[in-house]
């Protein structure tokens, strides 16, 4: 069975977020979230110097293709105003048994254990959609994401094409046993 969404999560410092599937009208919220991320975090997520997401990318991000893509956001309350504080997604090529994840947490919300919870939900969704493996490309210097992936049961291997990147990969099917949640 897939994850039950929306879900309310309590973070380490007591703040709470709603986790729900992304919606078509999340474009502005997603753009704002990227705008609130540090240069370093944006670089880690996009592997490039990205200041804003282009309209075609926003359109794609907010319209996951059924069966092949899945995306969720975490919505937090900052001074009475709701805003997107994290996003996580996977995508796959048609017919593939492997999906590729990407995740970003706005800097003010990092270090609260949010990413492992979102990864867990993402893996449950991927498993429910019949995927057998989940993988991700992570910059070699991204020790936070590599450590997190390792704790969640992902292998961490060199990318034969690119020494600046590691490929983390995990079989699905036993997702409930993942650590770090
Ligand atoms: C990597 C990332 C997803 C981790 O999310 P998170 O919710 O902070 O995860 P956790 O709270 O479990 O922390 C994971 C690790 O990051 C460290 N960390 C978290 N926030 C940090 C911060 N602001 N500064 C330094 N270290 C931090 C934690 O101490 C922990 O380190 P450890 O592995 O040595 O224990 C998040 O930092 C992020 O979005 N980074 C930018 C985008 C990115 O790198 N995406 C992954 C590529 S697909």
GROMACS .gro file of C-alpha atoms and ligand atoms in nm:
model
  229
    1UNK     CA    1   0.000   0.000   0.000
    2UNK     CA    2   0.119   0.349  -0.077
    3UNK     CA    3   0.165   0.631   0.172
    4UNK     CA    4  -0.140   0.800   0.321
    5UNK     CA    5  -0.136   1.167   0.226
    6UNK     CA    6  -0.174   1.440   0.333
    7UNK     CA    7   0.027   1.363   0.646
    8UNK     CA    8   0.115   1.587   0.938
    9UNK     CA    9   0.477   1.557   1.054
   10UNK     CA   10   0.638   1.694   1.367
   11UNK     CA   11   1.000   1.797   1.330
   12UNK     CA   12   1.280   1.774   1.587
   13UNK     CA   13   1.241   2.134   1.701
   14UNK     CA   14   0.864   2.100   1.740
   15UNK     CA   15   0.763   2.274   1.416
   16UNK     CA   16   0.505   2.089   1.211
   17UNK     CA   17   0.451   2.051   0.838
   18UNK     CA   18   0.184   1.909   0.611
   19UNK     CA   19   0.312   1.670   0.349
   20UNK     CA   20   0.094   1.637   0.040
   21UNK     CA   21   0.120   1.560  -0.329
   22UNK     CA   22   0.221   1.852  -0.546
   23UNK     CA   23  -0.060   2.047  -0.719
   24UNK     CA   24  -0.073   2.245  -1.045
   25UNK     CA   25  -0.112   2.569  -0.850
   26UNK     CA   26   0.210   2.511  -0.654
   27UNK     CA   27   0.424   2.690  -0.916
   28UNK     CA   28   0.459   3.015  -0.721
   29UNK     CA   29   0.518   2.832  -0.394
   30UNK     CA   30   0.785   2.613  -0.548
   31UNK     CA   31   0.960   2.910  -0.705
   32UNK     CA   32   0.951   3.092  -0.371
   33UNK     CA   33   1.097   2.788  -0.194
   34UNK     CA   34   1.388   2.776  -0.437
   35UNK     CA   35   1.433   3.151  -0.383
   36UNK     CA   36   1.464   3.089  -0.008
   37UNK     CA   37   1.738   2.829  -0.051
   38UNK     CA   38   2.103   2.919  -0.013
   39UNK     CA   39   2.331   2.923  -0.318
   40UNK     CA   40   2.498   2.612  -0.177
   41UNK     CA   41   2.171   2.420  -0.134
   42UNK     CA   42   2.052   2.515  -0.482
   43UNK     CA   43   2.380   2.397  -0.626
   44UNK     CA   44   2.350   2.064  -0.442
   45UNK     CA   45   1.996   2.014  -0.572
   46UNK     CA   46   2.038   2.124  -0.932
   47UNK     CA   47   2.412   2.057  -0.977
   48UNK     CA   48   2.435   2.397  -1.137
   49UNK     CA   49   2.411   2.760  -1.041
   50UNK     CA   50   2.036   2.803  -1.051
   51UNK     CA   51   1.866   3.121  -0.929
   52UNK     CA   52   1.512   3.043  -1.039
   53UNK     CA   53   1.325   2.758  -1.203
   54UNK     CA   54   1.225   2.815  -1.565
   55UNK     CA   55   0.856   2.811  -1.660
   56UNK     CA   56   0.885   2.477  -1.849
   57UNK     CA   57   1.059   2.320  -1.548
   58UNK     CA   58   0.790   2.457  -1.313
   59UNK     CA   59   0.518   2.324  -1.541
   60UNK     CA   60   0.682   1.981  -1.544
   61UNK     CA   61   0.747   1.983  -1.170
   62UNK     CA   62   0.384   2.058  -1.087
   63UNK     CA   63   0.237   1.809  -1.336
   64UNK     CA   64   0.385   1.468  -1.259
   65UNK     CA   65   0.310   1.210  -1.528
   66UNK     CA   66   0.082   0.944  -1.382
   67UNK     CA   67   0.259   0.611  -1.309
   68UNK     CA   68   0.604   0.742  -1.406
   69UNK     CA   69   0.641   1.043  -1.176
   70UNK     CA   70   0.541   1.135  -0.823
   71UNK     CA   71   0.606   1.456  -0.635
   72UNK     CA   72   0.528   1.580  -0.289
   73UNK     CA   73   0.581   1.901  -0.099
   74UNK     CA   74   0.603   1.986   0.270
   75UNK     CA   75   0.412   2.298   0.370
   76UNK     CA   76   0.518   2.485   0.680
   77UNK     CA   77   0.380   2.782   0.867
   78UNK     CA   78   0.614   3.079   0.888
   79UNK     CA   79   0.471   3.364   1.092
   80UNK     CA   80   0.115   3.265   1.008
   81UNK     CA   81   0.190   3.232   0.637
   82UNK     CA   82   0.192   2.889   0.475
   83UNK     CA   83   0.482   2.820   0.244
   84UNK     CA   84   0.647   2.526   0.074
   85UNK     CA   85   0.953   2.433   0.278
   86UNK     CA   86   1.056   2.113   0.099
   87UNK     CA   87   0.996   1.914  -0.215
   88UNK     CA   88   1.075   1.557  -0.312
   89UNK     CA   89   1.004   1.374  -0.634
   90UNK     CA   90   1.088   1.075  -0.842
   91UNK     CA   91   1.069   1.020  -1.215
   92UNK     CA   92   1.139   0.730  -1.446
   93UNK     CA   93   1.168   0.649  -1.812
   94UNK     CA   94   0.871   0.465  -1.960
   95UNK     CA   95   0.896   0.092  -1.894
   96UNK     CA   96   1.183   0.120  -1.646
   97UNK     CA   97   1.177  -0.060  -1.310
   98UNK     CA   98   1.399   0.213  -1.161
   99UNK     CA   99   1.300   0.563  -1.063
  100UNK     CA  100   1.530   0.854  -0.986
  101UNK     CA  101   1.469   1.076  -0.682
  102UNK     CA  102   1.549   1.439  -0.611
  103UNK     CA  103   1.489   1.624  -0.286
  104UNK     CA  104   1.535   1.973  -0.146
  105UNK     CA  105   1.474   2.122   0.194
  106UNK     CA  106   1.472   2.501   0.239
  107UNK     CA  107   1.775   2.589   0.454
  108UNK     CA  108   1.577   2.711   0.760
  109UNK     CA  109   1.412   2.369   0.773
  110UNK     CA  110   1.724   2.154   0.730
  111UNK     CA  111   1.870   1.945   1.011
  112UNK     CA  112   1.522   1.861   1.149
  113UNK     CA  113   1.497   1.509   1.010
  114UNK     CA  114   1.250   1.615   0.740
  115UNK     CA  115   1.440   1.466   0.444
  116UNK     CA  116   1.446   1.108   0.579
  117UNK     CA  117   1.070   1.124   0.641
  118UNK     CA  118   1.005   1.255   0.288
  119UNK     CA  119   1.237   0.993   0.140
  120UNK     CA  120   1.047   0.723   0.329
  121UNK     CA  121   0.716   0.845   0.184
  122UNK     CA  122   0.872   0.866  -0.163
  123UNK     CA  123   1.003   0.509  -0.139
  124UNK     CA  124   0.663   0.381  -0.020
  125UNK     CA  125   0.496   0.553  -0.317
  126UNK     CA  126   0.752   0.412  -0.561
  127UNK     CA  127   0.709   0.064  -0.421
  128UNK     CA  128   0.331   0.093  -0.443
  129UNK     CA  129   0.366   0.200  -0.807
  130UNK     CA  130   0.561  -0.117  -0.884
  131UNK     CA  131   0.915   0.018  -0.905
  132UNK     CA  132   1.188  -0.222  -0.797
  133UNK     CA  133   1.473   0.024  -0.749
  134UNK     CA  134   1.522   0.387  -0.656
  135UNK     CA  135   1.838   0.575  -0.740
  136UNK     CA  136   1.974   0.925  -0.724
  137UNK     CA  137   2.266   1.129  -0.851
  138UNK     CA  138   2.436   1.309  -0.566
  139UNK     CA  139   2.734   1.543  -0.588
  140UNK     CA  140   3.039   1.374  -0.437
  141UNK     CA  141   3.082   1.673  -0.202
  142UNK     CA  142   2.722   1.645  -0.075
  143UNK     CA  143   2.804   1.460   0.246
  144UNK     CA  144   2.465   1.541   0.406
  145UNK     CA  145   2.272   1.366   0.127
  146UNK     CA  146   2.519   1.080   0.096
  147UNK     CA  147   2.504   1.013   0.471
  148UNK     CA  148   2.127   1.027   0.466
  149UNK     CA  149   2.106   0.790   0.167
  150UNK     CA  150   2.340   0.546   0.339
  151UNK     CA  151   2.125   0.548   0.654
  152UNK     CA  152   1.821   0.477   0.436
  153UNK     CA  153   1.986   0.168   0.289
  154UNK     CA  154   2.117   0.308  -0.039
  155UNK     CA  155   2.446   0.184  -0.188
  156UNK     CA  156   2.682   0.466  -0.284
  157UNK     CA  157   2.887   0.406  -0.599
  158UNK     CA  158   3.103   0.607  -0.835
  159UNK     CA  159   2.946   0.738  -1.152
  160UNK     CA  160   3.169   0.597  -1.427
  161UNK     CA  161   3.097   0.902  -1.643
  162UNK     CA  162   3.160   1.171  -1.386
  163UNK     CA  163   3.388   1.175  -1.078
  164UNK     CA  164   3.203   1.473  -0.927
  165UNK     CA  165   2.889   1.262  -0.893
  166UNK     CA  166   2.795   0.952  -0.693
  167UNK     CA  167   2.505   0.722  -0.776
  168UNK     CA  168   2.307   0.604  -0.476
  169UNK     CA  169   2.074   0.311  -0.532
  170UNK     CA  170   1.843   0.094  -0.326
  171UNK     CA  171   1.614  -0.198  -0.394
  172UNK     CA  172   1.254  -0.133  -0.293
  173UNK     CA  173   1.030  -0.402  -0.150
  174UNK     CA  174   1.142  -0.373   0.211
  175UNK     CA  175   1.095  -0.003   0.251
  176UNK     CA  176   0.925  -0.025   0.591
  177UNK     CA  177   1.256  -0.139   0.737
  178UNK     CA  178   1.446   0.174   0.623
  179UNK     CA  179   1.638   0.341   0.904
  180UNK     CA  180   1.643   0.707   0.988
  181UNK     CA  181   1.275   0.773   1.024
  182LIG     C1  182   2.058   1.694   0.193
  182LIG     C2  183   1.923   1.738   0.252
  182LIG     C3  184   1.811   1.684   0.164
  182LIG     C4  185   1.911   1.678   0.393
  182LIG     O1  186   1.784   1.715   0.446
  182LIG     P1  187   1.759   1.732   0.604
  182LIG     O2  188   1.612   1.739   0.625
  182LIG     O3  189   1.839   1.845   0.653
  182LIG     O4  190   1.814   1.594   0.659
  182LIG     P2  191   1.857   1.559   0.810
  182LIG     O5  192   1.790   1.653   0.905
  182LIG     O6  193   1.835   1.415   0.827
  182LIG     O7  194   2.012   1.588   0.809
  182LIG     C5  195   2.099   1.515   0.723
  182LIG     C6  196   2.242   1.554   0.748
  182LIG     O8  197   2.262   1.690   0.708
  182LIG     C7  198   2.317   1.765   0.817
  182LIG     N1  199   2.262   1.900   0.807
  182LIG     C8  200   2.134   1.929   0.797
  182LIG     N2  201   2.118   2.061   0.788
  182LIG     C9  202   2.238   2.115   0.789
  182LIG    C10  203   2.284   2.247   0.780
  182LIG     N3  204   2.200   2.350   0.765
  182LIG     N4  205   2.416   2.266   0.784
  182LIG    C11  206   2.500   2.161   0.796
  182LIG     N5  207   2.460   2.036   0.804
  182LIG    C12  208   2.331   2.012   0.801
  182LIG    C13  209   2.270   1.691   0.938
  182LIG     O9  210   2.352   1.718   1.048
  182LIG    C14  211   2.288   1.550   0.892
  182LIG    O10  212   2.426   1.522   0.891
  182LIG     P3  213   2.485   1.382   0.934
  182LIG    O11  214   2.456   1.294   0.817
  182LIG    O12  215   2.631   1.407   0.952
  182LIG    O13  216   2.413   1.344   1.058
  182LIG    C15  217   1.912   1.891   0.265
  182LIG    O14  218   2.023   1.938   0.333
  182LIG    C16  219   1.900   1.965   0.131
  182LIG    O15  220   1.791   1.988   0.080
  182LIG     N6  221   2.014   2.003   0.072
  182LIG    C17  222   2.015   2.079  -0.054
  182LIG    C18  223   1.963   2.000  -0.173
  182LIG    C19  224   2.028   1.864  -0.185
  182LIG    O16  225   2.144   1.846  -0.154
  182LIG     N7  226   1.950   1.766  -0.234
  182LIG    C20  227   2.001   1.630  -0.256
  182LIG    C21  228   2.036   1.609  -0.398
  182LIG     S1  229   1.913   1.511  -0.482
   0.00000   0.00000   0.00000
